Amino acid sequence: MLKLKRFFKRIRRSIWLYPALYSIFAVVLAFGVILIDARVFFDASGYIPSVFLTSTELAKNVLGIIASAFITIMTFTFSTTMVVLTMYTSQFSPRVVENFLEEKSTMKAFGIFVSGFLYAIISLLFIRDILSDYRIIAGTIGVVYIVIGIFNFIIFIHNVGAYTQASNLIDRLFHQASQSILEYSKAMDHYSLAPKEEVEKVESKLQIKAPQNGYLLNMDYLGLLKISKDKKIQIVVEKVHGQFLTEEDIVLHICYSGDSDMDQNTLKDISSCIVIGERRNEEDDLGFALKKLVEVSLKALSPGINDPNTAILCIQDLGLLMRELAALEPGFRKMEDAGGEVYREGLNFGTLLRDVFHQMIYYGKGDFFVMISLMKAMGHIAENISAGNQPDLENFLVYTEKVLASLHWEKEDQLYFQNEIQSIRLKLEGKRENR
């Protein structure tokens, strides 16, 4: 069931979904209009205002112009799209290209342009001499189509202008990552925090490896809980979404007693709950959503781009996102129902902290304002950090302090950073005392 849902989700995210749907609509519309104009089933001309009816000669001329207009718009649109994709790749990150292609307004515009051309061509093909004695509506429908197409073309140009602005791209990536974190937090609400000693007591009797090489995209935890309840077994999931796995990597452990009903079908059912894919996506993998913002900031810090202000914007947003994750206690989560027990390992905050900020410190340590924004981001994280995640932030703060100490900056700059670090430590100490 989970794989079926992901299949439909992949279809919804496909760049050809709207062009395909609109093209089918255009073909059906074209044949429907031809049948009405040819009076195949009944004469509908009495129900259509005469102002919308034209001669076949005029309809042919209008449809020919419409077909030429749509093919011209399509050519310009695809050329513009390729320019935008090239710019996204060179200035931001290759990983954010799909964010532009997955925008519904962009794909709907493509669909209208392609379907409008198809409608005009098919209508021209089937307007025959036998219709010369009738006044038809095919040309009027084409005019309505081109008006809609021009309106969407204007929207497309506006969106291209908006999407090419770095601040708008960062805002969209921030909201997507924020939504992923919110969904992850809601999912964690269904679990209780399991002590490390309790998880270690679960004796592994059977190990399930990854069914194929690739990224762990999702896991059907509800399906695993049902299997655990029905078969009287305990399941411990050791991997988190976004990890790259090989066929030799162990994804989960199974503990069962003598009265457990374990067979090959059960193992197949458990394996079917594991979804492996070739590409990561930010919907199920919040680490990848954060990674996109990190890549945009690193690209901005590169010598070729040299745009530290864009990097600072990303760091500010990443600090807010990591602040939300810092509030979640680390460790395994436990889901149970009528004897079924599933343990799920939560995200490692220390690993996320290193993945998000380590490269920025390495590439941005030469810029005073970039490093100041990093320190302020850590200060935001310290305001909302849980007891279990606090040692990770303290260790990373020590690493950052060592990097800053190795830089040959003016004493005033060094003093400023020391004050920032001391402020963060005071926040952490206050959090510790309040617990």
Short mmCIF file of C-alpha atoms in Angstrom, two decimals, residues 33-259:
data_model
loop_
_atom_site.label_atom_id
_atom_site.label_comp_id
_atom_site.label_asym_id
_atom_site.label_seq_id
_atom_site.Cartn_x
_atom_site.Cartn_y
_atom_site.Cartn_z
CA VAL A 33 -16.78 20.32 -31.10
CA ILE A 34 -16.43 18.67 -34.52
CA LEU A 35 -19.35 16.34 -33.75
CA ILE A 36 -21.46 19.32 -32.70
CA ASP A 37 -20.51 21.34 -35.77
CA ALA A 38 -21.20 18.39 -38.10
CA ARG A 39 -24.66 17.89 -36.54
CA VAL A 40 -23.92 14.18 -36.10
CA PHE A 41 -26.37 13.56 -33.26
CA PHE A 42 -28.49 16.72 -33.20
CA ASP A 43 -28.50 20.31 -34.40
CA ALA A 44 -27.22 22.48 -31.54
CA SER A 45 -26.97 25.68 -33.56
CA GLY A 46 -30.34 26.81 -32.28
CA TYR A 47 -29.03 26.81 -28.73
CA ILE A 48 -25.81 28.74 -29.54
CA PRO A 49 -25.91 32.55 -29.97
CA SER A 50 -25.25 33.45 -33.61
CA VAL A 51 -22.39 35.77 -32.61
CA PHE A 52 -20.33 32.70 -31.67
CA LEU A 53 -20.90 30.93 -35.00
CA THR A 54 -18.55 31.52 -37.93
CA SER A 55 -18.08 30.25 -41.44
CA THR A 56 -15.75 27.34 -42.03
CA GLU A 57 -13.35 29.55 -43.99
CA LEU A 58 -13.04 32.04 -41.15
CA ALA A 59 -12.69 29.20 -38.61
CA LYS A 60 -9.82 27.72 -40.64
CA ASN A 61 -8.01 31.06 -40.75
CA VAL A 62 -8.51 31.66 -37.03
CA LEU A 63 -7.42 28.15 -36.07
CA GLY A 64 -4.34 28.42 -38.29
CA ILE A 65 -3.33 31.65 -36.55
CA ILE A 66 -4.00 30.08 -33.14
CA ALA A 67 -1.86 27.04 -33.95
CA SER A 68 1.02 29.28 -35.04
CA ALA A 69 0.63 31.42 -31.91
CA PHE A 70 0.69 28.43 -29.58
CA ILE A 71 3.74 26.86 -31.22
CA THR A 72 5.55 30.22 -30.93
CA ILE A 73 4.59 30.54 -27.24
CA MET A 74 5.70 26.94 -26.62
CA THR A 75 9.09 27.59 -28.22
CA PHE A 76 9.64 30.72 -26.14
CA THR A 77 8.45 28.98 -22.96
CA PHE A 78 10.74 25.98 -23.34
CA SER A 79 13.69 28.24 -24.17
CA THR A 80 13.01 30.38 -21.10
CA THR A 81 12.68 27.28 -18.95
CA MET A 82 16.04 25.95 -20.10
CA VAL A 83 17.65 29.30 -19.28
CA VAL A 84 16.10 29.25 -15.79
CA LEU A 85 17.22 25.66 -15.18
CA THR A 86 20.76 26.51 -16.27
CA MET A 87 20.78 29.50 -13.93
CA TYR A 88 19.44 27.41 -11.03
CA THR A 89 22.19 24.86 -11.58
CA SER A 90 25.03 27.37 -11.89
CA GLN A 91 24.01 29.91 -9.23
CA PHE A 92 22.05 27.89 -6.65
CA SER A 93 22.23 24.10 -6.73
CA PRO A 94 21.33 21.26 -9.13
CA ARG A 95 19.07 19.91 -6.37
CA VAL A 96 16.72 22.92 -6.53
CA VAL A 97 15.98 22.52 -10.26
CA GLU A 98 13.12 20.16 -9.47
CA ASN A 99 11.54 22.82 -7.24
CA PHE A 100 10.97 24.98 -10.31
CA LEU A 101 9.74 22.10 -12.47
CA GLU A 102 7.33 20.90 -9.80
CA GLU A 103 5.55 24.25 -9.50
CA LYS A 104 1.92 23.68 -10.55
CA SER A 105 1.59 27.06 -12.25
CA THR A 106 4.56 26.30 -14.49
CA MET A 107 3.34 22.84 -15.48
CA LYS A 108 -0.24 24.07 -16.01
CA ALA A 109 1.08 26.74 -18.38
CA PHE A 110 2.94 24.05 -20.34
CA GLY A 111 -0.24 21.98 -20.43
CA ILE A 112 -2.37 24.81 -21.79
CA PHE A 113 0.14 25.68 -24.52
CA VAL A 114 0.50 22.07 -25.70
CA SER A 115 -3.22 21.31 -25.49
CA GLY A 116 -4.14 24.55 -27.29
CA PHE A 117 -1.90 23.63 -30.20
CA LEU A 118 -3.38 20.12 -30.31
CA TYR A 119 -6.94 21.47 -30.31
CA ALA A 120 -6.20 23.86 -33.19
CA ILE A 121 -4.44 21.23 -35.32
CA ILE A 122 -7.08 18.52 -34.78
CA SER A 123 -9.90 20.96 -35.50
CA LEU A 124 -8.21 22.07 -38.72
CA LEU A 125 -7.79 18.45 -39.78
CA PHE A 126 -11.47 17.59 -39.40
CA ILE A 127 -13.05 20.75 -40.78
CA ARG A 128 -14.05 19.37 -44.18
CA ASP A 129 -15.86 20.81 -47.18
CA ILE A 130 -19.08 19.12 -46.08
CA LEU A 131 -19.25 21.66 -43.26
CA SER A 132 -19.12 24.63 -45.65
CA ASP A 133 -22.90 24.93 -45.58
CA TYR A 134 -22.92 25.21 -41.76
CA ARG A 135 -21.87 27.93 -39.40
CA ILE A 136 -19.59 26.35 -36.82
CA ILE A 137 -18.26 27.08 -33.32
CA ALA A 138 -14.77 25.52 -33.60
CA GLY A 139 -13.11 28.88 -34.33
CA THR A 140 -14.75 30.60 -31.35
CA ILE A 141 -13.60 27.86 -28.99
CA GLY A 142 -10.08 28.36 -30.35
CA VAL A 143 -10.25 32.10 -29.61
CA VAL A 144 -11.27 31.34 -26.02
CA TYR A 145 -8.37 28.89 -25.80
CA ILE A 146 -5.80 31.45 -27.01
CA VAL A 147 -7.11 34.06 -24.55
CA ILE A 148 -6.64 31.58 -21.71
CA GLY A 149 -3.19 30.70 -23.09
CA ILE A 150 -2.06 34.35 -23.21
CA PHE A 151 -3.28 34.89 -19.65
CA ASN A 152 -1.28 31.88 -18.45
CA PHE A 153 1.72 33.03 -20.49
CA ILE A 154 1.71 36.31 -18.55
CA ILE A 155 1.50 34.33 -15.28
CA PHE A 156 4.40 32.15 -16.43
CA ILE A 157 6.60 35.18 -17.18
CA HIS A 158 5.73 36.65 -13.78
CA ASN A 159 6.60 33.38 -12.04
CA VAL A 160 9.91 33.10 -13.88
CA GLY A 161 10.82 36.58 -12.69
CA ALA A 162 9.87 35.65 -9.13
CA TYR A 163 11.59 32.24 -9.14
CA THR A 164 14.92 33.64 -10.31
CA GLN A 165 15.20 35.86 -7.23
CA ALA A 166 17.37 34.24 -4.58
CA SER A 167 15.27 35.51 -1.67
CA ASN A 168 12.08 33.95 -3.11
CA LEU A 169 13.84 30.63 -3.69
CA ILE A 170 15.18 30.62 -0.12
CA ASP A 171 11.71 31.41 1.25
CA ARG A 172 10.17 28.51 -0.67
CA LEU A 173 12.89 26.11 0.49
CA PHE A 174 12.42 27.33 4.07
CA HIS A 175 8.66 26.73 4.00
CA GLN A 176 9.11 23.27 2.48
CA ALA A 177 11.67 22.33 5.14
CA SER A 178 9.45 23.79 7.86
CA GLN A 179 6.54 21.69 6.63
CA SER A 180 8.72 18.55 6.64
CA ILE A 181 9.80 19.26 10.22
CA LEU A 182 6.19 19.83 11.28
CA GLU A 183 5.11 16.50 9.78
CA TYR A 184 8.05 14.74 11.44
CA SER A 185 7.17 16.26 14.81
CA LYS A 186 3.54 15.16 14.43
CA ALA A 187 4.69 11.64 13.56
CA MET A 188 6.88 11.55 16.68
CA ASP A 189 3.84 12.47 18.81
CA HIS A 190 2.48 8.95 18.16
CA TYR A 191 5.51 7.44 19.89
CA SER A 192 6.77 7.41 23.45
CA LEU A 193 10.44 7.99 24.18
CA ALA A 194 12.09 4.63 24.87
CA PRO A 195 15.05 4.47 27.30
CA LYS A 196 18.28 3.23 25.75
CA GLU A 197 18.39 0.35 28.23
CA GLU A 198 14.97 -0.86 27.09
CA VAL A 199 16.03 -0.96 23.44
CA GLU A 200 19.25 -2.77 24.29
CA LYS A 201 17.26 -5.49 26.06
CA VAL A 202 15.51 -6.37 22.79
CA GLU A 203 17.48 -9.42 21.69
CA SER A 204 17.91 -9.55 17.93
CA LYS A 205 17.09 -12.97 16.48
CA LEU A 206 16.58 -11.98 12.87
CA GLN A 207 17.90 -9.14 10.74
CA ILE A 208 16.27 -7.62 7.66
CA LYS A 209 18.60 -6.08 5.11
CA ALA A 210 17.80 -3.44 2.53
CA PRO A 211 15.97 -4.96 -0.46
CA GLN A 212 18.15 -2.95 -2.88
CA ASN A 213 20.79 -0.25 -3.08
CA GLY A 214 19.53 3.29 -2.67
CA TYR A 215 18.15 5.85 -0.26
CA LEU A 216 15.70 4.94 2.48
CA LEU A 217 12.76 7.07 1.38
CA ASN A 218 10.07 5.86 3.73
CA MET A 219 9.02 3.17 6.15
CA ASP A 220 5.49 1.90 6.74
CA TYR A 221 5.61 2.02 10.53
CA LEU A 222 1.87 1.38 10.90
CA GLY A 223 2.28 -1.70 8.71
CA LEU A 224 5.19 -2.87 10.86
CA LEU A 225 3.11 -2.32 14.01
CA LYS A 226 0.28 -4.44 12.59
CA ILE A 227 2.71 -7.23 11.73
CA SER A 228 4.28 -6.95 15.18
CA LYS A 229 0.86 -7.26 16.83
CA ASP A 230 -0.36 -10.13 14.65
CA LYS A 231 2.87 -12.16 14.84
CA LYS A 232 3.78 -11.33 18.47
CA ILE A 233 7.21 -9.98 17.62
CA GLN A 234 9.28 -6.90 18.44
CA ILE A 235 10.77 -4.78 15.66
CA VAL A 236 13.64 -2.30 16.05
CA VAL A 237 14.25 0.06 13.10
CA GLU A 238 17.82 1.36 13.16
CA LYS A 239 17.88 3.51 10.02
CA VAL A 240 16.35 6.92 9.42
CA HIS A 241 14.93 8.44 6.25
CA GLY A 242 17.52 9.74 3.82
CA GLN A 243 20.31 7.29 4.61
CA PHE A 244 22.02 5.61 1.68
CA LEU A 245 21.88 1.84 2.04
CA THR A 246 23.39 -1.11 0.25
CA GLU A 247 21.93 -4.59 0.05
CA GLU A 248 24.24 -5.60 2.91
CA ASP A 249 23.05 -2.90 5.32
CA ILE A 250 20.74 -4.00 8.14
CA VAL A 251 17.58 -1.89 8.27
CA LEU A 252 15.78 -3.49 11.22
CA HIS A 253 16.03 -6.23 13.83
CA ILE A 254 13.32 -8.69 14.84
CA CYS A 255 12.91 -10.30 18.24
CA TYR A 256 10.44 -13.16 18.64
CA SER A 257 9.65 -15.98 21.04
CA GLY A 258 8.82 -19.64 20.44
CA ASP A 259 5.09 -19.02 20.01
#
